[in-house]
Coordinates of N, CA and C and ligand atoms in Angstrom, one line a residue:
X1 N -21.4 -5.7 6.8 CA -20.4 -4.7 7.1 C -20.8 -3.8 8.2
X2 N -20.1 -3.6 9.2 CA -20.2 -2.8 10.3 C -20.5 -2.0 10.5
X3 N -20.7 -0.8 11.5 CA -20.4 0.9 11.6 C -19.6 1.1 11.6
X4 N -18.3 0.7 11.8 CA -17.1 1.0 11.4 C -16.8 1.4 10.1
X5 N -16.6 0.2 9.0 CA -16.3 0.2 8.4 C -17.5 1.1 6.8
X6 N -18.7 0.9 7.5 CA -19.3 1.2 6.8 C -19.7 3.1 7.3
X7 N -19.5 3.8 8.3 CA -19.8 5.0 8.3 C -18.2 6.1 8.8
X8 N -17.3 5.0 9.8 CA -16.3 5.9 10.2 C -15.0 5.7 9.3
X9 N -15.1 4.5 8.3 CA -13.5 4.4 7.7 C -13.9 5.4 6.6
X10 N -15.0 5.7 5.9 CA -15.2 6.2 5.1 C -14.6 7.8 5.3
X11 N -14.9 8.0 6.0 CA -14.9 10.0 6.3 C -13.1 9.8 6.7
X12 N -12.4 8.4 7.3 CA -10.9 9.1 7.5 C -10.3 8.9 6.7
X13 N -10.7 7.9 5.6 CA -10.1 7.6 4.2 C -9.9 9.1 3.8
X14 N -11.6 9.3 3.4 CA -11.3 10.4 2.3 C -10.8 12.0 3.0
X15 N -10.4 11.8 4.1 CA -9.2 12.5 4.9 C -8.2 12.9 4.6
X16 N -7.9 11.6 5.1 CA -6.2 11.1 5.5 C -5.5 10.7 4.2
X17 N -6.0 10.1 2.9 CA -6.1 9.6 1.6 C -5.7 10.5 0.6
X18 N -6.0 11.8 0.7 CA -6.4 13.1 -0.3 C -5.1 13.4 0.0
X19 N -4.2 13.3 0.6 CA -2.3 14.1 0.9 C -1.5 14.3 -0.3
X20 N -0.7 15.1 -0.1 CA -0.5 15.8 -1.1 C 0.8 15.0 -1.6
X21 N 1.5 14.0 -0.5 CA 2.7 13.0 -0.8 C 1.6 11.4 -1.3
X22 N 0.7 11.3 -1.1 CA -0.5 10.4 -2.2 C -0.6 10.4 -3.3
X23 N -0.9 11.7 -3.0 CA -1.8 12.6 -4.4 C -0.9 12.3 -5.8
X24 N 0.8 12.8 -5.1 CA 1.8 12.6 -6.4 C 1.6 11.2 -6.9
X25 N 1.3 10.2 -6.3 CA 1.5 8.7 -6.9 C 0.3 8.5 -7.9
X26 N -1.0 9.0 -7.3 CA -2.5 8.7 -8.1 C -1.9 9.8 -9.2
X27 N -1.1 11.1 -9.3 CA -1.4 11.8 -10.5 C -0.6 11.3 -11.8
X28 N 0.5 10.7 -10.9 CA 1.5 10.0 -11.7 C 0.9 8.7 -12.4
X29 N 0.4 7.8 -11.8 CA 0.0 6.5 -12.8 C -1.4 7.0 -13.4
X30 N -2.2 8.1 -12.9 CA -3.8 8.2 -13.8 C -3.1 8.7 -14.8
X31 N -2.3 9.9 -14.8 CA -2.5 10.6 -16.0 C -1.8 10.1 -17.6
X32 N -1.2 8.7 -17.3 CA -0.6 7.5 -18.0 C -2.0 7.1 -19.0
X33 N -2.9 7.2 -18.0 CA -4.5 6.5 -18.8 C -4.6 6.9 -20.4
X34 N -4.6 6.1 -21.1 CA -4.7 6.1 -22.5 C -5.9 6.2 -23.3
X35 N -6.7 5.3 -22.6 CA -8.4 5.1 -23.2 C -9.1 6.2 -22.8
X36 N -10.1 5.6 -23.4 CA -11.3 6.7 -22.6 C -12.6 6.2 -21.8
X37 N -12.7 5.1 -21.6 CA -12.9 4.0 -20.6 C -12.1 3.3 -19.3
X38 N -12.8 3.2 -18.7 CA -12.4 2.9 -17.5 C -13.2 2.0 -16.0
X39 N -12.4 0.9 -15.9 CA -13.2 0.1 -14.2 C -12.2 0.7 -13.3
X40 N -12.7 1.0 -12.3 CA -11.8 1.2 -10.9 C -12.3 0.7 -10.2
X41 N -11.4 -0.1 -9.8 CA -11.8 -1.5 -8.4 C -11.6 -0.9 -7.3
X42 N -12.4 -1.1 -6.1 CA -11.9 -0.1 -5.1 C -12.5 1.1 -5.1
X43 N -13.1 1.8 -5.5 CA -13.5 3.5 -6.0 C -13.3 4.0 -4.5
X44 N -13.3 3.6 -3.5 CA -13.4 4.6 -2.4 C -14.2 5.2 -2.3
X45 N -13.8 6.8 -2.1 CA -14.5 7.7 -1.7 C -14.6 8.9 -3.3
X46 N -13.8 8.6 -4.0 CA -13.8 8.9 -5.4 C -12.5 10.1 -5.4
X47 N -11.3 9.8 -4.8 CA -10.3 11.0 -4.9 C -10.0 11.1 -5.7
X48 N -9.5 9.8 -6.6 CA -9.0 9.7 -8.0 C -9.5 10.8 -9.1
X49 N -11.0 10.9 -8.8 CA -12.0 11.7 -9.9 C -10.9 13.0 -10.3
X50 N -10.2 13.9 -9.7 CA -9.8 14.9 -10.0 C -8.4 15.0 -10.8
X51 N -8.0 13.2 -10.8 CA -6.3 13.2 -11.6 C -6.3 12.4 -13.2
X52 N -7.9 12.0 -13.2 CA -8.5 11.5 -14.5 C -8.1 12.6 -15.7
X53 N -6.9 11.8 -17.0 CA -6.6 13.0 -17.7 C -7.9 13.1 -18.6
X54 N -7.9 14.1 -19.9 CA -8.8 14.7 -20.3 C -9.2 13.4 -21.2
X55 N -8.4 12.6 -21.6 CA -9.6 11.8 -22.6 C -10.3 10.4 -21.8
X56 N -10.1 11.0 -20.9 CA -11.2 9.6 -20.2 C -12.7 10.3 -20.2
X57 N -13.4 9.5 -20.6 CA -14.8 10.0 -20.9 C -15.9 8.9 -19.9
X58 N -15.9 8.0 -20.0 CA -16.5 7.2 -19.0 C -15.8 6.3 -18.0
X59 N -16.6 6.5 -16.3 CA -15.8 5.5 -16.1 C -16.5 5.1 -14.8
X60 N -16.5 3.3 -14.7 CA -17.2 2.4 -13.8 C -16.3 2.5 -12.4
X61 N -16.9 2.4 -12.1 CA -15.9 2.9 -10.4 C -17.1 1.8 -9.4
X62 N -16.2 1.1 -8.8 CA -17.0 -0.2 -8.3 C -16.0 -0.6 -7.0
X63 N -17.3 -0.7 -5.5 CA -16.7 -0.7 -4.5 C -17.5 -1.5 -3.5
X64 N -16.7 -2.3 -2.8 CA -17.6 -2.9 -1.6 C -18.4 -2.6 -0.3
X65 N -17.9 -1.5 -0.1 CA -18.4 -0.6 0.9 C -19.5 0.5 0.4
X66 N -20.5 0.4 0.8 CA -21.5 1.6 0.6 C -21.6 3.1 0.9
X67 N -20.4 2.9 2.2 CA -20.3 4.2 2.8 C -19.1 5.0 1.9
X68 N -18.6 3.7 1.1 CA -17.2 4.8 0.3 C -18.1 5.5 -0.9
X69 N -19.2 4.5 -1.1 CA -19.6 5.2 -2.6 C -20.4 6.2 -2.2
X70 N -21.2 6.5 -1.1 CA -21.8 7.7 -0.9 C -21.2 9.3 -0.6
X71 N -19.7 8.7 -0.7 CA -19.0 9.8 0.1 C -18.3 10.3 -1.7
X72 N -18.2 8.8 -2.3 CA -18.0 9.4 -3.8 C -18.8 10.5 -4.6
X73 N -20.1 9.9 -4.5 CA -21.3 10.5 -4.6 C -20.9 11.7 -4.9
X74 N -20.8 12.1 -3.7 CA -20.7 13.9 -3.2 C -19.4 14.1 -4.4
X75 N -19.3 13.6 -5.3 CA -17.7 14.6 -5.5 C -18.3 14.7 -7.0
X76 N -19.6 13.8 -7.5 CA -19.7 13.7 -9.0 C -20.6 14.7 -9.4
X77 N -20.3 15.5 -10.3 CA -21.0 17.2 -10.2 C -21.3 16.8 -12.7
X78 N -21.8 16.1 -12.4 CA -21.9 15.6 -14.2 C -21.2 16.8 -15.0
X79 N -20.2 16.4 -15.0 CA -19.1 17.2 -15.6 C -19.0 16.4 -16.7
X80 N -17.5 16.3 -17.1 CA -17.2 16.0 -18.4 C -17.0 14.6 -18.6
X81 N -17.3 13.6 -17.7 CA -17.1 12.1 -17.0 C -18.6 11.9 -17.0
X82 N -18.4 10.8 -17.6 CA -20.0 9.9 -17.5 C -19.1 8.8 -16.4
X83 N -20.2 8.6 -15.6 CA -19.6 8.0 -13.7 C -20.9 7.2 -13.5
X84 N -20.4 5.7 -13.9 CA -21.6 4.7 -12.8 C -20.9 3.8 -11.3
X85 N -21.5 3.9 -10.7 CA -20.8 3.5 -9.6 C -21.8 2.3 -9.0
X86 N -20.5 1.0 -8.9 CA -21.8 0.0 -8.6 C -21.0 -0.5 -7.3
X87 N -22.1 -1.1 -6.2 CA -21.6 -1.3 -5.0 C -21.3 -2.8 -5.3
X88 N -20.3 -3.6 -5.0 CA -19.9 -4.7 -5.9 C -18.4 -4.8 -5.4
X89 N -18.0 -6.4 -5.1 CA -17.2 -6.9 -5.0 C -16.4 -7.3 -6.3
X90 N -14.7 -6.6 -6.2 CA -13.7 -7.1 -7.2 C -13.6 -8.2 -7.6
X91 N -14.5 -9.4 -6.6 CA -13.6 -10.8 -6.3 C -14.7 -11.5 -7.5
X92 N -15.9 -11.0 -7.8 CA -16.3 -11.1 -9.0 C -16.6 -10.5 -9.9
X93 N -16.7 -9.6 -10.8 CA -17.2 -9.1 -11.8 C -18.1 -9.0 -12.7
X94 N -19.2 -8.2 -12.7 CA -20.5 -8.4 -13.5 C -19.9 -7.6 -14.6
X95 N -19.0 -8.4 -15.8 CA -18.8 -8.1 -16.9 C -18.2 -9.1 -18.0
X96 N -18.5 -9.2 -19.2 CA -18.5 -10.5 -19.7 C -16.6 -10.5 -20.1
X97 N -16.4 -12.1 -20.4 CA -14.9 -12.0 -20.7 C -14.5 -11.0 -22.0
X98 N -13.7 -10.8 -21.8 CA -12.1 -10.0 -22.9 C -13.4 -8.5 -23.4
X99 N -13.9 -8.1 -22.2 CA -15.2 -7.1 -22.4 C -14.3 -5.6 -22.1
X100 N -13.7 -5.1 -21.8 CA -12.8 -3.9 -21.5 C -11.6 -4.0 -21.4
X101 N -11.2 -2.1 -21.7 CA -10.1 -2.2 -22.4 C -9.0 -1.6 -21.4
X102 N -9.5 -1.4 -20.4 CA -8.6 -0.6 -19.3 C -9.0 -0.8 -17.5
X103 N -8.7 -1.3 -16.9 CA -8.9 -1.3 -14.8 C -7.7 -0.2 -14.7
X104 N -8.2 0.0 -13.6 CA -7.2 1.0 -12.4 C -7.3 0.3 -10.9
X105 N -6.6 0.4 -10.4 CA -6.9 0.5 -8.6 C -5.7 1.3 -7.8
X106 N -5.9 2.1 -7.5 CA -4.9 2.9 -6.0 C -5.5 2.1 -5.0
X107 N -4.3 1.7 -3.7 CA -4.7 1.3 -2.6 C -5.9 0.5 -2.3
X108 N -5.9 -0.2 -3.5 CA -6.9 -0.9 -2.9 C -6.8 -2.6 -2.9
X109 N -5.7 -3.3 -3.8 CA -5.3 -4.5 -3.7 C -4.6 -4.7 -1.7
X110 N -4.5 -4.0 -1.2 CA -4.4 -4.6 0.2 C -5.4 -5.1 0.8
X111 N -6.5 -4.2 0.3 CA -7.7 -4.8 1.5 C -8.5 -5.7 1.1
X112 N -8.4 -6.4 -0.5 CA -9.1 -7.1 -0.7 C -9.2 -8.8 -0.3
X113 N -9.9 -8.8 0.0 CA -10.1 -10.3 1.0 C -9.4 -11.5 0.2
X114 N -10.2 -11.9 -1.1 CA -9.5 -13.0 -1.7 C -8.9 -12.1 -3.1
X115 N -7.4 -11.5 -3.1 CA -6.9 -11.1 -3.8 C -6.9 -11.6 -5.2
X116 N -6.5 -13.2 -4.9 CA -6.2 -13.9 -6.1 C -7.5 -13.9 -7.1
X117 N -8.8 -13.8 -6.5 CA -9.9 -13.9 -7.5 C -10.0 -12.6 -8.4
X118 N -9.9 -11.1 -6.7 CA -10.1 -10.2 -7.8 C -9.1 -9.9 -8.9
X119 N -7.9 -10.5 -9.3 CA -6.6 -10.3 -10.2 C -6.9 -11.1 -11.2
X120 N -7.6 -12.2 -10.8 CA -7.9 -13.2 -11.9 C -9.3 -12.8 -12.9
X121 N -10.2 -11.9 -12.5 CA -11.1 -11.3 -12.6 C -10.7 -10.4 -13.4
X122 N -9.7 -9.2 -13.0 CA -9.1 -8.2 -13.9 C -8.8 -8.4 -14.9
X123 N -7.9 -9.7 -15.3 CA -7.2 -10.4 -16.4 C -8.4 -11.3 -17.2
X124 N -9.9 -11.7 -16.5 CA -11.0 -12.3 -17.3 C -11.6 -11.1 -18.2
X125 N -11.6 -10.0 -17.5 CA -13.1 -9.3 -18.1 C -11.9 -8.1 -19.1
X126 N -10.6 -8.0 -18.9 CA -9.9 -6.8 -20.0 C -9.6 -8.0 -21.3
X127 N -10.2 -7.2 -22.3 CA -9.4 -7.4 -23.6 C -8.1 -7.7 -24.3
X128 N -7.6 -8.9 -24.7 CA -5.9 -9.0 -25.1 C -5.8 -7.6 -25.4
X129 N -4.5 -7.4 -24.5 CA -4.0 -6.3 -25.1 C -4.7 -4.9 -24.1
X130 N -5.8 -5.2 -23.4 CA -6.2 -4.0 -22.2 C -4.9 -4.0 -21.0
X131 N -5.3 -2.7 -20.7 CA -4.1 -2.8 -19.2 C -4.7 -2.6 -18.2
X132 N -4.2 -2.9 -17.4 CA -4.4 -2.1 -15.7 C -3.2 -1.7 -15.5
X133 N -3.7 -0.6 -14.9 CA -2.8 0.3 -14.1 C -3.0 0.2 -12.3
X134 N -2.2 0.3 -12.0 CA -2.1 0.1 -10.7 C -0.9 1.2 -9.6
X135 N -1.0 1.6 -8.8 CA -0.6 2.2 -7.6 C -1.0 1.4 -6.1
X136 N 0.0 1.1 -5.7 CA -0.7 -0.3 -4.7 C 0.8 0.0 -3.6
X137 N 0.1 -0.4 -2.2 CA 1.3 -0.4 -1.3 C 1.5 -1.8 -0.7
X138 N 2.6 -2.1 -1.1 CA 2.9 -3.5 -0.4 C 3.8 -4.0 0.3
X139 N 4.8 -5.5 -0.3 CA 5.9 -5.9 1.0 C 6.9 -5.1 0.9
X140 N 7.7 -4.4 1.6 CA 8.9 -4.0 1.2 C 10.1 -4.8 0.7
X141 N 11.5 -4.3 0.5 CA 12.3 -4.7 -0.8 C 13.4 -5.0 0.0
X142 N 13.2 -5.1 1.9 CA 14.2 -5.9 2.7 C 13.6 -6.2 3.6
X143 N 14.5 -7.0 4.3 CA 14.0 -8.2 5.3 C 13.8 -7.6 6.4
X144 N 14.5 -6.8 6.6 CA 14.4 -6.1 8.0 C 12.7 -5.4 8.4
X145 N 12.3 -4.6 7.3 CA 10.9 -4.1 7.0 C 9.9 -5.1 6.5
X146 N 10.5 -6.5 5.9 CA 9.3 -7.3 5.9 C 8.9 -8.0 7.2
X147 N 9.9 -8.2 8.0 CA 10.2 -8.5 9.1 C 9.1 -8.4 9.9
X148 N 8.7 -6.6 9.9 CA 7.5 -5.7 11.1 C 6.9 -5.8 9.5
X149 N 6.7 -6.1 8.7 CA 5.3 -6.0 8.1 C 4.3 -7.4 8.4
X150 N 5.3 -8.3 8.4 CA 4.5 -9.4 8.7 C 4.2 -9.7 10.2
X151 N 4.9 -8.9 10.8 CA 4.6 -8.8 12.7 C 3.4 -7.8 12.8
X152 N 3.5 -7.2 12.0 CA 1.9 -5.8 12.4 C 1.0 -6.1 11.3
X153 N 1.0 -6.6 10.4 CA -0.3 -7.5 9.8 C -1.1 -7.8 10.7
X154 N -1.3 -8.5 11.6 CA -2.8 -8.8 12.1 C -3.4 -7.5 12.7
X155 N -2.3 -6.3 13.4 CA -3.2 -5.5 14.0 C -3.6 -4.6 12.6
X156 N -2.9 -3.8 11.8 CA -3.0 -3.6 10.4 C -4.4 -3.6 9.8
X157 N -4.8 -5.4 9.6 CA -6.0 -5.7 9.6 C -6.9 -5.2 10.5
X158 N -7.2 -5.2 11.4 CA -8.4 -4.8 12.3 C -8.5 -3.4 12.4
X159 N -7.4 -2.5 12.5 CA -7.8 -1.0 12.7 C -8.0 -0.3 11.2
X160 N -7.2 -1.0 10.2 CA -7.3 -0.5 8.8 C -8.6 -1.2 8.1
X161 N -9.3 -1.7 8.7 CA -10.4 -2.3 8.1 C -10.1 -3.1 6.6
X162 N -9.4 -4.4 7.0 CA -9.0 -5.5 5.9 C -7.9 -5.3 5.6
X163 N -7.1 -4.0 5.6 CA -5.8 -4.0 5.1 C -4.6 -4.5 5.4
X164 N -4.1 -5.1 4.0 CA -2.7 -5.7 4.8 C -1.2 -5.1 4.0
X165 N 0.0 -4.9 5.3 CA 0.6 -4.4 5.0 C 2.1 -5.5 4.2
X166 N 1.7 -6.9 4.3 CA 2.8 -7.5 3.3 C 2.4 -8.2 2.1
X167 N 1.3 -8.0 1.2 CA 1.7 -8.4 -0.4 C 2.1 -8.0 -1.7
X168 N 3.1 -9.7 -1.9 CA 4.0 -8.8 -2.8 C 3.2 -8.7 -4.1
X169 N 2.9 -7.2 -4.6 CA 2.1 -7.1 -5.5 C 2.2 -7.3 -6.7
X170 N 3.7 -7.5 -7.1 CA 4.3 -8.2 -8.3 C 4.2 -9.2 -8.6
X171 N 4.1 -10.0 -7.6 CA 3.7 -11.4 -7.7 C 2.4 -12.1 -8.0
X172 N 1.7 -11.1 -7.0 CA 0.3 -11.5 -6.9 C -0.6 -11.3 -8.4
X173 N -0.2 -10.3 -9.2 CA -0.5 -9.6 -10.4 C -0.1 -10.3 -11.8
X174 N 1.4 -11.3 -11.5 CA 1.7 -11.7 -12.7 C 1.3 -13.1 -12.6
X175 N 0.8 -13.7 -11.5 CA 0.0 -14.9 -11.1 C -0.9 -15.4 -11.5
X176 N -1.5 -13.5 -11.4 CA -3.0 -13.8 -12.3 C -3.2 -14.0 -13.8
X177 N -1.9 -14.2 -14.5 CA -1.6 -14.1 -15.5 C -1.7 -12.6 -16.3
X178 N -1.3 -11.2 -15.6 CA -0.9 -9.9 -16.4 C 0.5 -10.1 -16.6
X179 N 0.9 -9.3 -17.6 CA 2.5 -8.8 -17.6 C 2.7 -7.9 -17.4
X180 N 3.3 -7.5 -16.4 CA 3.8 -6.1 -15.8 C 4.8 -5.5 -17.1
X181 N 3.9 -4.5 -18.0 CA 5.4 -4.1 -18.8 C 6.1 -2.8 -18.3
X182 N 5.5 -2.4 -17.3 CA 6.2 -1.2 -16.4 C 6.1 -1.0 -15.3
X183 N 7.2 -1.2 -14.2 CA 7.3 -1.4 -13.1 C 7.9 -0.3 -12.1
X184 N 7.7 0.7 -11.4 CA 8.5 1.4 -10.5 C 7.9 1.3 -9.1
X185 N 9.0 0.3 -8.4 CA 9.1 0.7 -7.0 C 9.5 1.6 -5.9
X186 N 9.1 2.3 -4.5 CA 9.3 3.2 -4.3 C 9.4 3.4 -2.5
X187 N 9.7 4.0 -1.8 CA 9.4 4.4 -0.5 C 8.7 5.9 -0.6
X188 N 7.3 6.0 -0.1 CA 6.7 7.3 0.1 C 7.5 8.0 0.7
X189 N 8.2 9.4 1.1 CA 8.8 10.0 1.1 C 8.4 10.4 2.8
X190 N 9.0 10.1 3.9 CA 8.6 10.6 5.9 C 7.1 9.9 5.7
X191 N 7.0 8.5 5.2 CA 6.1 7.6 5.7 C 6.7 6.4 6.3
X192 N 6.3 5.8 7.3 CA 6.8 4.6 7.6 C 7.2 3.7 6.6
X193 N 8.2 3.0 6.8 CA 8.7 1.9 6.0 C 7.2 1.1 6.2
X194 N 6.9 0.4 7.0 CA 6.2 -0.5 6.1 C 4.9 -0.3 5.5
X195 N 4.1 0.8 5.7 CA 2.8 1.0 5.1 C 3.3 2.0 3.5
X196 N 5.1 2.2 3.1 CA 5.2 3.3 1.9 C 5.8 2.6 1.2
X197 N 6.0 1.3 1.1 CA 6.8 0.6 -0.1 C 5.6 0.7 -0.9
X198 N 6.0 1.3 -2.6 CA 5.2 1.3 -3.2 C 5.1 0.5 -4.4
X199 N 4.0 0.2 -5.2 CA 3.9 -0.7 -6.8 C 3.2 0.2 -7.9
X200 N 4.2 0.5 -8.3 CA 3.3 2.0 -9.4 C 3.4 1.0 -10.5
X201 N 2.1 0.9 -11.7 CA 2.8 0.7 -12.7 C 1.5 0.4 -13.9
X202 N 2.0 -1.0 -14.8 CA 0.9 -1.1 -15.7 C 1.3 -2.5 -16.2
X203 N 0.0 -3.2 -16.6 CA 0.1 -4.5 -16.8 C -0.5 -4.5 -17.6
X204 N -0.3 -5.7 -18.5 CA -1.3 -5.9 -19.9 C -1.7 -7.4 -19.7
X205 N -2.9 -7.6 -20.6 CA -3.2 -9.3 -20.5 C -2.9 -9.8 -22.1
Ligands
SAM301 C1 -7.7 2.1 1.2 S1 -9.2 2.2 0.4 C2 -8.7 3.0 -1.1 C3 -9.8 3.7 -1.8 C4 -9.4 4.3 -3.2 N1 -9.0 3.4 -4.2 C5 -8.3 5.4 -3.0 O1 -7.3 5.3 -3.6 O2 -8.5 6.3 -2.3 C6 -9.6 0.5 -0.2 C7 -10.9 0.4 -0.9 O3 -11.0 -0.9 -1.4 C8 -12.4 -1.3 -1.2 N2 -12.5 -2.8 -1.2 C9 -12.1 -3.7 -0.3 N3 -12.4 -4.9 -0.7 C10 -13.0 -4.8 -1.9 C11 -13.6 -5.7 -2.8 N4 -13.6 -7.0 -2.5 N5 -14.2 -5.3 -3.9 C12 -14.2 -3.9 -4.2 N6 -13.7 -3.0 -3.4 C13 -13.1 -3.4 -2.2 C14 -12.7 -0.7 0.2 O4 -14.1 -0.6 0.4 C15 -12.1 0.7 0.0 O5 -12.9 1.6 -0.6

């Protein structure tokens, strides 16, 4: 991993990421969280930490970039959250099968390289009957906007470091064998059509 990706995406993420038209989506699907356990694939830079409701008591936060988890780092003050954070790829999981009871990911099923493993991974290591919750931006819900999503994908990728702006995340998710039992899609509100079509929701295995 680069300088890029590993010292400058980090500081504009946890920037540009933290907005207050974001923020409404992450407060809206965390504070759904039911357990008091928790994996978050993706962890970033740790923005989430602050929309975690009161009964989450532990939670694994696991990321491929080093520079996201050091910038997490900074945000965990051993409060009322026991927080391990392992630098670690989605696309496999160091946890045994039907072993947890709950995943999360914001924004982070776009950049992952081989999607289909880390979804199949979600659905290996949660318990019948565990959920993931998800907040994810993906293809939009007409042709015209899928159109320039799949025309600005390659640049997409290289300046967003992995990110891509057309999968459909409904698809990708019930593939891996989850069942979406609650689904709301969305346009972020004076964001571009193709980077605001949104997938809020929650899946069970
Ligand atoms: C756009 S950022 C979102 C970060 C955070 N989830 C948030 O909502 O602010 C995407 C994150 O996914 C992480 N990521 C990309 N591929 C990954 C993989 N294979 N395994 C784990 N994390 C990955 C990136 O390092 C980055 O931190």
């Amino acid at each position: 991993m680069g300088f890029y990706s590993n010292a400058i995406i980090p500081f504009f993420y946890d920037y540009s990421m933290d907005s207050k038209k974001i923020n409404e989506g992450r407060k809206s699907i965390l504070s759904r969280i039911a357990e008091e356990e928790i994996l978050e694939i993706g962890f970033g830079t740790g923005i989430n930490l602050k929309f975690y409701p009161q009964n989450v008591k532990r939670i694994i936060g696991i990321d491929a970039n080093k520079g996201m988890l050091q910038q997490a780092q900074k945000k965990i003050n051993n409060g009322r959250i026991e927080i391990e954070l392992l630098e670690q790829s989605s696309e496999s999981l160091p946890f045994p099968d039907n072993s947890l009871i709950a995943v999360a990911s914001t924004y982070t099923l776009c950049s992952i390289k081989n999607i289909n493993s880390a979804l199949k991974e979600i659905h290996r290591v949660l318990k019948p009957g565990g959920k993931y919750y998800f907040l994810e931006h993906g293809l939009a819900d007409n042709p015209k906007t899928q159109k320039w999503q799949h025309r600005l994908n390659p640049l997409q990728n290289i300046w967003a470091d992995g990110c891509n702006l057309n999968r459909d995340m409904k698809m990708l998710i019930t593939t891996a064998g989850l069942k979406i039992i609650d689904l709301k899609n969305y346009y972020i509100k004076r964001d571009p059509k193709i980077v605001g079509y949104m997938y809020e929701g929650i899946a069970i295995k």
